[in-house]
PDB file of C-alpha atoms in Angstrom:
ATOM      1  CA  MET A   1       0.072   0.001  -0.093  1.00  0.00           C
ATOM      2  CA  SER A   2       1.611   3.577  -1.114  1.00  0.00           C
ATOM      3  CA  LEU A   3       1.156   7.067  -0.654  1.00  0.00           C
ATOM      4  CA  SER A   4       1.498   8.207  -3.943  1.00  0.00           C
ATOM      5  CA  ALA A   5       1.453  11.876  -5.663  1.00  0.00           C
ATOM      6  CA  THR A   6       1.646  11.675  -9.456  1.00  0.00           C
ATOM      7  CA  ASP A   7       1.915  14.980 -11.843  1.00  0.00           C
ATOM      8  CA  ILE A   8       1.913  17.322  -9.364  1.00  0.00           C
ATOM      9  CA  THR A   9       1.278  21.032 -10.086  1.00  0.00           C
ATOM     10  CA  VAL A  10       0.602  23.804  -7.556  1.00  0.00           C
ATOM     11  CA  LYS A  11       0.002  27.708  -8.725  1.00  0.00           C
ATOM     12  CA  LEU A  12      -0.066  30.472  -6.544  1.00  0.00           C
ATOM     13  CA  GLY A  13      -1.194  33.802  -8.579  1.00  0.00           C
ATOM     14  CA  SER A  14       0.365  32.739 -11.892  1.00  0.00           C
ATOM     15  CA  ARG A  15       3.737  31.097 -10.670  1.00  0.00           C
ATOM     16  CA  ALA A  16       4.069  27.232 -10.169  1.00  0.00           C
ATOM     17  CA  VAL A  17       4.888  26.643  -6.852  1.00  0.00           C
ATOM     18  CA  LEU A  18       5.098  22.827  -7.684  1.00  0.00           C
ATOM     19  CA  GLN A  19       5.803  21.993 -11.327  1.00  0.00           C
ATOM     20  CA  GLY A  20       5.063  17.925 -12.600  1.00  0.00           C
ATOM     21  CA  VAL A  21       6.129  16.022  -9.391  1.00  0.00           C
ATOM     22  CA  SER A  22       5.390  12.967  -8.629  1.00  0.00           C
ATOM     23  CA  MET A  23       6.772  10.080  -5.545  1.00  0.00           C
ATOM     24  CA  ALA A  24       5.561   7.481  -3.940  1.00  0.00           C
ATOM     25  CA  ALA A  25       5.850   6.908  -0.798  1.00  0.00           C
ATOM     26  CA  GLN A  26       5.141   3.234   0.613  1.00  0.00           C
ATOM     27  CA  ALA A  27       3.806   1.836   4.292  1.00  0.00           C
ATOM     28  CA  GLY A  28       6.315   0.363   6.201  1.00  0.00           C
ATOM     29  CA  ARG A  29       8.749   2.319   5.288  1.00  0.00           C
ATOM     30  CA  VAL A  30      10.141   6.262   6.357  1.00  0.00           C
ATOM     31  CA  THR A  31       9.992   8.401   3.427  1.00  0.00           C
ATOM     32  CA  ALA A  32      11.876  11.393   3.705  1.00  0.00           C
ATOM     33  CA  ILE A  33      11.287  14.517   1.458  1.00  0.00           C
ATOM     34  CA  ILE A  34      14.154  16.643   1.432  1.00  0.00           C
ATOM     35  CA  GLY A  35      15.845  19.793  -0.586  1.00  0.00           C
ATOM     36  CA  PRO A  36      16.805  23.719   0.191  1.00  0.00           C
ATOM     37  CA  ASN A  37      14.427  26.364   1.183  1.00  0.00           C
ATOM     38  CA  GLY A  38      11.780  27.069  -0.729  1.00  0.00           C
ATOM     39  CA  SER A  39      12.251  23.980  -3.194  1.00  0.00           C
ATOM     40  CA  GLY A  40       8.442  23.482  -2.200  1.00  0.00           C
ATOM     41  CA  LYS A  41       8.738  20.708   0.545  1.00  0.00           C
ATOM     42  CA  THR A  42       6.099  21.916   2.524  1.00  0.00           C
ATOM     43  CA  THR A  43       3.820  22.550  -0.753  1.00  0.00           C
ATOM     44  CA  LEU A  44       4.274  19.626  -1.764  1.00  0.00           C
ATOM     45  CA  MET A  45       3.583  18.112   2.031  1.00  0.00           C
ATOM     46  CA  ARG A  46       0.271  20.298   1.775  1.00  0.00           C
ATOM     47  CA  ALA A  47      -0.803  18.791  -1.197  1.00  0.00           C
ATOM     48  CA  LEU A  48      -0.200  15.138   0.284  1.00  0.00           C
ATOM     49  CA  THR A  49      -2.517  16.122   3.481  1.00  0.00           C
ATOM     50  CA  ALA A  50      -5.124  16.969   1.308  1.00  0.00           C
ATOM     51  CA  GLU A  51      -4.751  20.359   2.814  1.00  0.00           C
ATOM     52  CA  LEU A  52      -4.623  22.154  -0.515  1.00  0.00           C
ATOM     53  CA  ARG A  53      -5.983  20.963  -3.975  1.00  0.00           C
ATOM     54  CA  PRO A  54      -3.477  20.872  -6.950  1.00  0.00           C
ATOM     55  CA  ALA A  55      -3.582  23.079 -10.101  1.00  0.00           C
ATOM     56  CA  SER A  56      -3.359  19.404 -11.788  1.00  0.00           C
ATOM     57  CA  GLY A  57      -2.590  15.887 -10.461  1.00  0.00           C
ATOM     58  CA  ARG A  58      -3.566  13.236  -8.602  1.00  0.00           C
ATOM     59  CA  VAL A  59      -2.815  12.059  -5.431  1.00  0.00           C
ATOM     60  CA  THR A  60      -4.119   7.941  -3.810  1.00  0.00           C
ATOM     61  CA  LEU A  61      -4.421   6.576   0.187  1.00  0.00           C
ATOM     62  CA  ASN A  62      -3.670   2.809  -0.294  1.00  0.00           C
ATOM     63  CA  GLY A  63      -5.115   2.799  -3.814  1.00  0.00           C
ATOM     64  CA  THR A  64      -7.911   5.236  -2.991  1.00  0.00           C
ATOM     65  CA  ASP A  65      -7.860   8.873  -4.614  1.00  0.00           C
ATOM     66  CA  MET A  66      -8.158  11.655  -1.966  1.00  0.00           C
ATOM     67  CA  ALA A  67     -10.094  14.038  -3.323  1.00  0.00           C
ATOM     68  CA  ALA A  68     -12.665  11.320  -3.104  1.00  0.00           C
ATOM     69  CA  LEU A  69     -12.124  11.217   0.818  1.00  0.00           C
ATOM     70  CA  ARG A  70     -14.544  12.301   3.224  1.00  0.00           C
ATOM     71  CA  PRO A  71     -12.957  14.454   5.541  1.00  0.00           C
ATOM     72  CA  ASP A  72     -13.461  11.876   8.550  1.00  0.00           C
ATOM     73  CA  LEU A  73     -12.241   9.075   6.409  1.00  0.00           C
ATOM     74  CA  LEU A  74      -9.516  10.824   5.598  1.00  0.00           C
ATOM     75  CA  ALA A  75      -8.459  11.434   9.403  1.00  0.00           C
ATOM     76  CA  GLN A  76      -9.075   8.137  10.379  1.00  0.00           C
ATOM     77  CA  ARG A  77      -5.925   7.193   7.223  1.00  0.00           C
ATOM     78  CA  ARG A  78      -3.714   9.932   7.822  1.00  0.00           C
ATOM     79  CA  ALA A  79      -3.134  12.606  10.850  1.00  0.00           C
ATOM     80  CA  VAL A  80      -0.981  15.687   9.882  1.00  0.00           C
ATOM     81  CA  LEU A  81       2.340  17.265  11.953  1.00  0.00           C
ATOM     82  CA  PRO A  82       2.042  20.285  10.748  1.00  0.00           C
ATOM     83  CA  GLN A  83       5.439  22.842  11.294  1.00  0.00           C
ATOM     84  CA  HIS A  84       3.525  25.313  13.377  1.00  0.00           C
ATOM     85  CA  SER A  85       0.606  24.583  15.810  1.00  0.00           C
ATOM     86  CA  VAL A  86      -0.992  28.118  16.979  1.00  0.00           C
ATOM     87  CA  LEU A  87      -3.639  27.606  19.632  1.00  0.00           C
ATOM     88  CA  SER A  88      -5.541  30.926  20.914  1.00  0.00           C
ATOM     89  CA  PHE A  89      -7.226  29.224  24.117  1.00  0.00           C
ATOM     90  CA  PRO A  90      -5.535  27.076  27.099  1.00  0.00           C
ATOM     91  CA  PHE A  91      -5.935  24.103  26.804  1.00  0.00           C
ATOM     92  CA  THR A  92      -4.114  21.117  28.885  1.00  0.00           C
ATOM     93  CA  ALA A  93      -1.569  18.201  26.807  1.00  0.00           C
ATOM     94  CA  ALA A  94      -4.186  16.311  27.784  1.00  0.00           C
ATOM     95  CA  GLU A  95      -7.044  18.009  25.873  1.00  0.00           C
ATOM     96  CA  ILE A  96      -5.143  18.412  22.946  1.00  0.00           C
ATOM     97  CA  ILE A  97      -3.801  15.085  22.333  1.00  0.00           C
ATOM     98  CA  ARG A  98      -7.723  14.153  22.558  1.00  0.00           C
ATOM     99  CA  ILE A  99      -9.368  15.827  19.607  1.00  0.00           C
ATOM    100  CA  GLY A 100      -7.176  12.939  17.868  1.00  0.00           C
ATOM    101  CA  LEU A 101      -8.857  10.049  19.206  1.00  0.00           C
ATOM    102  CA  THR A 102     -11.862  11.291  17.734  1.00  0.00           C
ATOM    103  CA  SER A 103     -10.711   9.796  14.977  1.00  0.00           C
ATOM    104  CA  CYS A 104      -9.437   6.485  16.158  1.00  0.00           C
ATOM    105  CA  MET A 105     -12.186   4.430  17.645  1.00  0.00           C
ATOM    106  CA  GLU A 106      -9.952   1.866  19.026  1.00  0.00           C
ATOM    107  CA  ALA A 107      -7.985   3.961  20.665  1.00  0.00           C
ATOM    108  CA  ALA A 108     -10.461   6.450  22.240  1.00  0.00           C
ATOM    109  CA  ALA A 109     -12.293   3.301  23.782  1.00  0.00           C
ATOM    110  CA  VAL A 110      -9.418   3.518  26.073  1.00  0.00           C
ATOM    111  CA  GLY A 111      -8.639   7.265  25.693  1.00  0.00           C
ATOM    112  CA  ASP A 112      -7.182   7.992  29.249  1.00  0.00           C
ATOM    113  CA  ALA A 113      -4.698   5.125  29.323  1.00  0.00           C
ATOM    114  CA  ILE A 114      -3.798   5.961  25.472  1.00  0.00           C
ATOM    115  CA  ILE A 115      -3.291   9.469  26.232  1.00  0.00           C
ATOM    116  CA  ALA A 116      -1.047   8.747  28.807  1.00  0.00           C
ATOM    117  CA  SER A 117       0.975   6.346  26.916  1.00  0.00           C
ATOM    118  CA  ALA A 118       1.287   9.023  23.795  1.00  0.00           C
ATOM    119  CA  LEU A 119       2.738  11.340  26.355  1.00  0.00           C
ATOM    120  CA  ALA A 120       5.228   8.981  27.679  1.00  0.00           C
ATOM    121  CA  ARG A 121       6.073   8.192  24.122  1.00  0.00           C
ATOM    122  CA  VAL A 122       7.636  11.517  23.087  1.00  0.00           C
ATOM    123  CA  GLY A 123       9.024  11.700  26.456  1.00  0.00           C
ATOM    124  CA  LEU A 124       6.628  13.633  28.011  1.00  0.00           C
ATOM    125  CA  PRO A 125       4.914  11.388  31.190  1.00  0.00           C
ATOM    126  CA  ASP A 126       3.691  14.003  33.394  1.00  0.00           C
ATOM    127  CA  TYR A 127       2.380  16.477  30.853  1.00  0.00           C
ATOM    128  CA  ALA A 128      -1.103  15.939  30.865  1.00  0.00           C
ATOM    129  CA  GLY A 129      -2.122  18.909  33.290  1.00  0.00           C
ATOM    130  CA  ARG A 130       0.483  21.285  31.871  1.00  0.00           C
ATOM    131  CA  LEU A 131      -1.279  24.269  29.530  1.00  0.00           C
ATOM    132  CA  TYR A 132       0.110  24.083  26.274  1.00  0.00           C
ATOM    133  CA  GLN A 133       0.834  27.839  26.524  1.00  0.00           C
ATOM    134  CA  GLU A 134       3.361  27.215  29.681  1.00  0.00           C
ATOM    135  CA  MET A 135       5.386  24.713  27.718  1.00  0.00           C
ATOM    136  CA  SER A 136       8.540  25.889  25.560  1.00  0.00           C
ATOM    137  CA  GLY A 137       8.090  25.498  21.570  1.00  0.00           C
ATOM    138  CA  GLY A 138       9.969  22.237  21.517  1.00  0.00           C
ATOM    139  CA  GLU A 139       7.462  20.116  24.594  1.00  0.00           C
ATOM    140  CA  GLN A 140       4.366  22.186  22.331  1.00  0.00           C
ATOM    141  CA  GLN A 141       5.811  20.953  19.574  1.00  0.00           C
ATOM    142  CA  ARG A 142       6.021  16.910  20.906  1.00  0.00           C
ATOM    143  CA  VAL A 143       2.577  16.980  22.469  1.00  0.00           C
ATOM    144  CA  GLN A 144       1.258  17.870  18.778  1.00  0.00           C
ATOM    145  CA  LEU A 145       3.241  14.631  17.825  1.00  0.00           C
ATOM    146  CA  ALA A 146       1.365  12.649  20.397  1.00  0.00           C
ATOM    147  CA  ARG A 147      -1.960  14.385  19.386  1.00  0.00           C
ATOM    148  CA  ALA A 148      -1.053  12.976  15.164  1.00  0.00           C
ATOM    149  CA  LEU A 149       0.012   9.717  17.144  1.00  0.00           C
ATOM    150  CA  VAL A 150      -3.053   9.146  18.374  1.00  0.00           C
ATOM    151  CA  GLN A 151      -5.085  10.048  15.677  1.00  0.00           C
ATOM    152  CA  VAL A 152      -3.479   6.783  13.799  1.00  0.00           C
ATOM    153  CA  TRP A 153      -2.541   4.795  16.912  1.00  0.00           C
ATOM    154  CA  HIS A 154      -3.090   1.773  15.645  1.00  0.00           C
ATOM    155  CA  PRO A 155      -0.634   1.393  12.077  1.00  0.00           C
ATOM    156  CA  ILE A 156      -2.713  -0.494  10.401  1.00  0.00           C
ATOM    157  CA  GLY A 157      -6.551  -0.054  10.371  1.00  0.00           C
ATOM    158  CA  PRO A 158      -9.495  -2.025   8.367  1.00  0.00           C
ATOM    159  CA  ASP A 159      -8.746  -0.064   5.137  1.00  0.00           C
ATOM    160  CA  GLY A 160      -4.836  -0.653   5.384  1.00  0.00           C
ATOM    161  CA  PRO A 161      -2.300   1.347   6.278  1.00  0.00           C
ATOM    162  CA  ARG A 162      -2.175   4.285   8.288  1.00  0.00           C
ATOM    163  CA  TRP A 163      -0.188   7.570   7.706  1.00  0.00           C
ATOM    164  CA  LEU A 164       1.553   9.950   9.784  1.00  0.00           C
ATOM    165  CA  LEU A 165       2.663  13.061   7.701  1.00  0.00           C
ATOM    166  CA  LEU A 166       5.165  14.949   9.620  1.00  0.00           C
ATOM    167  CA  ASP A 167       6.600  18.426   8.437  1.00  0.00           C
ATOM    168  CA  GLU A 168       9.809  19.412  10.462  1.00  0.00           C
ATOM    169  CA  PRO A 169       9.325  17.110  12.676  1.00  0.00           C
ATOM    170  CA  VAL A 170      12.337  18.303  14.725  1.00  0.00           C
ATOM    171  CA  SER A 171      12.873  21.301  14.044  1.00  0.00           C
ATOM    172  CA  SER A 172      12.355  22.549  17.628  1.00  0.00           C
ATOM    173  CA  LEU A 173      14.080  19.800  19.744  1.00  0.00           C
ATOM    174  CA  ASP A 174      17.790  19.417  21.226  1.00  0.00           C
ATOM    175  CA  ILE A 175      19.890  16.544  19.479  1.00  0.00           C
ATOM    176  CA  ALA A 176      19.081  13.621  22.675  1.00  0.00           C
ATOM    177  CA  HIS A 177      14.940  14.299  21.696  1.00  0.00           C
ATOM    178  CA  GLN A 178      15.375  14.996  17.562  1.00  0.00           C
ATOM    179  CA  LEU A 179      17.056  10.571  17.889  1.00  0.00           C
ATOM    180  CA  ALA A 180      13.598  10.192  19.809  1.00  0.00           C
ATOM    181  CA  VAL A 181      11.027  11.289  17.440  1.00  0.00           C
ATOM    182  CA  MET A 182      12.435   9.630  14.258  1.00  0.00           C
ATOM    183  CA  ARG A 183      12.600   6.493  16.903  1.00  0.00           C
ATOM    184  CA  LEU A 184       8.926   6.914  17.357  1.00  0.00           C
ATOM    185  CA  ALA A 185       9.100   7.472  13.282  1.00  0.00           C
ATOM    186  CA  ARG A 186      10.868   5.087  12.498  1.00  0.00           C
ATOM    187  CA  ASP A 187       9.108   1.607  15.239  1.00  0.00           C
ATOM    188  CA  TYR A 188       5.825   2.992  13.788  1.00  0.00           C
ATOM    189  CA  ALA A 189       6.919   2.395   9.981  1.00  0.00           C
ATOM    190  CA  ARG A 190       8.335  -1.269  11.160  1.00  0.00           C
ATOM    191  CA  ARG A 191       4.609  -1.994  12.750  1.00  0.00           C
ATOM    192  CA  GLY A 192       3.313  -1.247   9.273  1.00  0.00           C
ATOM    193  CA  GLY A 193       2.052   1.961   9.130  1.00  0.00           C
ATOM    194  CA  GLY A 194       3.743   4.628   6.366  1.00  0.00           C
ATOM    195  CA  VAL A 195       5.471   7.696   7.384  1.00  0.00           C
ATOM    196  CA  ILE A 196       5.826  10.369   5.720  1.00  0.00           C
ATOM    197  CA  ALA A 197       8.574  13.615   6.701  1.00  0.00           C
ATOM    198  CA  VAL A 198       9.818  16.919   5.497  1.00  0.00           C
ATOM    199  CA  MET A 199      13.882  17.064   6.746  1.00  0.00           C
ATOM    200  CA  HIS A 200      16.444  19.367   7.093  1.00  0.00           C
ATOM    201  CA  ASP A 201      18.809  17.446   9.027  1.00  0.00           C
ATOM    202  CA  LEU A 202      20.365  15.623   5.989  1.00  0.00           C
ATOM    203  CA  ASN A 203      22.638  13.127   8.818  1.00  0.00           C
ATOM    204  CA  LEU A 204      18.943  12.583  10.611  1.00  0.00           C
ATOM    205  CA  THR A 205      17.526  11.994   6.987  1.00  0.00           C
ATOM    206  CA  ALA A 206      20.309   8.902   6.575  1.00  0.00           C
ATOM    207  CA  MET A 207      20.585   7.795   9.608  1.00  0.00           C
ATOM    208  CA  PHE A 208      16.343   6.720   9.946  1.00  0.00           C
ATOM    209  CA  ALA A 209      14.567   7.363   6.183  1.00  0.00           C
ATOM    210  CA  ASP A 210      14.479   4.622   4.177  1.00  0.00           C
ATOM    211  CA  HIS A 211      13.655   6.251   0.617  1.00  0.00           C
ATOM    212  CA  LEU A 212      14.196   9.852   0.013  1.00  0.00           C
ATOM    213  CA  LEU A 213      12.558  13.097  -2.554  1.00  0.00           C
ATOM    214  CA  LEU A 214      14.975  15.333  -3.055  1.00  0.00           C
ATOM    215  CA  MET A 215      13.272  18.689  -4.145  1.00  0.00           C
ATOM    216  CA  GLN A 216      14.934  21.865  -6.477  1.00  0.00           C
ATOM    217  CA  ALA A 217      13.365  24.565  -6.928  1.00  0.00           C
ATOM    218  CA  GLY A 218       9.768  23.145  -7.373  1.00  0.00           C
ATOM    219  CA  ARG A 219      10.230  20.088  -9.285  1.00  0.00           C
ATOM    220  CA  ALA A 220      12.164  16.661  -8.141  1.00  0.00           C
ATOM    221  CA  LEU A 221      15.655  16.430  -8.306  1.00  0.00           C
ATOM    222  CA  ALA A 222      16.002  12.692  -7.366  1.00  0.00           C
ATOM    223  CA  GLU A 223      14.050   9.867  -5.804  1.00  0.00           C
ATOM    224  CA  GLY A 224      15.539   6.357  -4.369  1.00  0.00           C
ATOM    225  CA  PRO A 225      17.327   5.112  -1.449  1.00  0.00           C
ATOM    226  CA  PRO A 226      19.593   6.913   0.923  1.00  0.00           C
ATOM    227  CA  ASP A 227      22.514   5.978  -1.355  1.00  0.00           C
ATOM    228  CA  GLU A 228      21.214   6.392  -4.145  1.00  0.00           C
ATOM    229  CA  VAL A 229      20.136  10.489  -3.698  1.00  0.00           C
ATOM    230  CA  LEU A 230      22.245  11.833  -1.166  1.00  0.00           C
ATOM    231  CA  THR A 231      25.370  12.104  -3.311  1.00  0.00           C
ATOM    232  CA  ASP A 232      27.718  14.121  -3.407  1.00  0.00           C
ATOM    233  CA  ALA A 233      26.623  15.440  -7.040  1.00  0.00           C
ATOM    234  CA  LEU A 234      22.958  15.773  -6.446  1.00  0.00           C
ATOM    235  CA  LEU A 235      23.118  17.348  -3.229  1.00  0.00           C
ATOM    236  CA  THR A 236      26.034  20.444  -4.678  1.00  0.00           C
ATOM    237  CA  CYS A 237      23.390  20.557  -7.602  1.00  0.00           C
ATOM    238  CA  ALA A 238      20.079  20.623  -5.236  1.00  0.00           C
ATOM    239  CA  TYR A 239      21.520  22.871  -2.727  1.00  0.00           C
ATOM    240  CA  ASP A 240      24.144  25.171  -4.519  1.00  0.00           C
ATOM    241  CA  CYS A 241      27.026  24.506  -2.470  1.00  0.00           C
ATOM    242  CA  PRO A 242      30.148  22.242  -2.460  1.00  0.00           C
ATOM    243  CA  LEU A 243      29.292  19.371  -0.488  1.00  0.00           C
ATOM    244  CA  ARG A 244      30.513  16.125  -0.356  1.00  0.00           C
ATOM    245  CA  THR A 245      28.882  12.945   1.794  1.00  0.00           C
ATOM    246  CA  SER A 246      31.207  11.232   4.449  1.00  0.00           C
ATOM    247  CA  CYS A 247      33.346  13.184   4.948  1.00  0.00           C
ATOM    248  CA  ALA A 248      34.346  15.618   8.308  1.00  0.00           C
ATOM    249  CA  PRO A 249      35.446  19.439   7.912  1.00  0.00           C
ATOM    250  CA  SER A 250      39.505  20.148   7.664  1.00  0.00           C
ATOM    251  CA  GLN A 251      38.856  22.599  11.212  1.00  0.00           C
ATOM    252  CA  GLY A 252      36.653  22.685  13.837  1.00  0.00           C
ATOM    253  CA  ALA A 253      34.304  20.159  15.495  1.00  0.00           C
ATOM    254  CA  TRP A 254      31.482  18.007  13.999  1.00  0.00           C
ATOM    255  CA  LEU A 255      28.940  16.063  15.660  1.00  0.00           C
ATOM    256  CA  LEU A 256      26.957  13.679  14.326  1.00  0.00           C
ATOM    257  CA  PRO A 257      23.800  11.519  16.807  1.00  0.00           C
ATOM    258  CA  GLN A 258      25.084   8.010  17.702  1.00  0.00           C
ATOM    259  CA  GLY A 259      22.943   5.306  17.877  1.00  0.00           C
ATOM    260  CA  ALA A 260      20.629   2.602  16.330  1.00  0.00           C
ATOM    261  CA  ALA A 261      18.395   4.054  14.249  1.00  0.00           C
TER     262      ALA A 261
END
C-alpha cells in the first residue's frame, strides 16, 4: 500500500510552486522529503495531506483518490503534524491530544490510557495537566506529535496502513529529542504504518529514512534509497554549494548523533 502523488502542479497566482512532481511512499518505511528552502517541500506536503488541492495531478492514499475521501474518513487514515500550531485558548496537553482520539475509535475506547501512553512516547509523561501556552516550543511540538499519533494509533486499520505525515518534526528539538522522535517514526513504520517527513537535517535523514525525495525549485530532482540520493553531485546541485558525503571538515568540531536507528 502506498501514498502516491502523480504529476502534481501547484500554482500561487500565476507562479507554479510545484511543477509536475511525482513520488511514491510505501507503508512500512520512512520516506523523507528533502531539499533547500523554497524548493517546495511543505507545499508538496500540503498537497499530500489534502490541505490544498493541486492545479493538476492526483494524490492516492492506499489506492483511493484522496479527493474522493470524506474528511472524516481521511482523518481515520492519516494524521498530520504541521510545522507550526498556534492555539488561542488555554488547553492542557491531555485536552489537545484527546482531539486526535475523535478519529480513532479503537483508541478512544481507552482514551485516558492512550493519552498517557502517547505522552510517555514523546518524552512528556507528567504533562497531561500542563497548559500548552506554558510549555517551550519543543514541548509544544511533542504534544502535537502525540495528538497526531493517537489519531492513527494502530498503524494498520480496517482500510489498510495508516499514515503519519510530519512537516519538520524535529525543528525545535535538541539532539536527544530529535533522536527520540525519529525512533518513534521508525517504530511506527516497522509496525506496518507509513511515514512521510519533511526533513532539513541530512544526517538524521541518512540515519532513519528508507526512501528519499530530493526537491529543487519546485521539481523532483531525485527519488530513491539514501545511498542513491545522498550523493555529492545531487546534493551539490540541489543546495547550490559544494557538499561531500561522509567527509568531516578539515577544521573545527563535527557532531554526529550516535546510536541505532
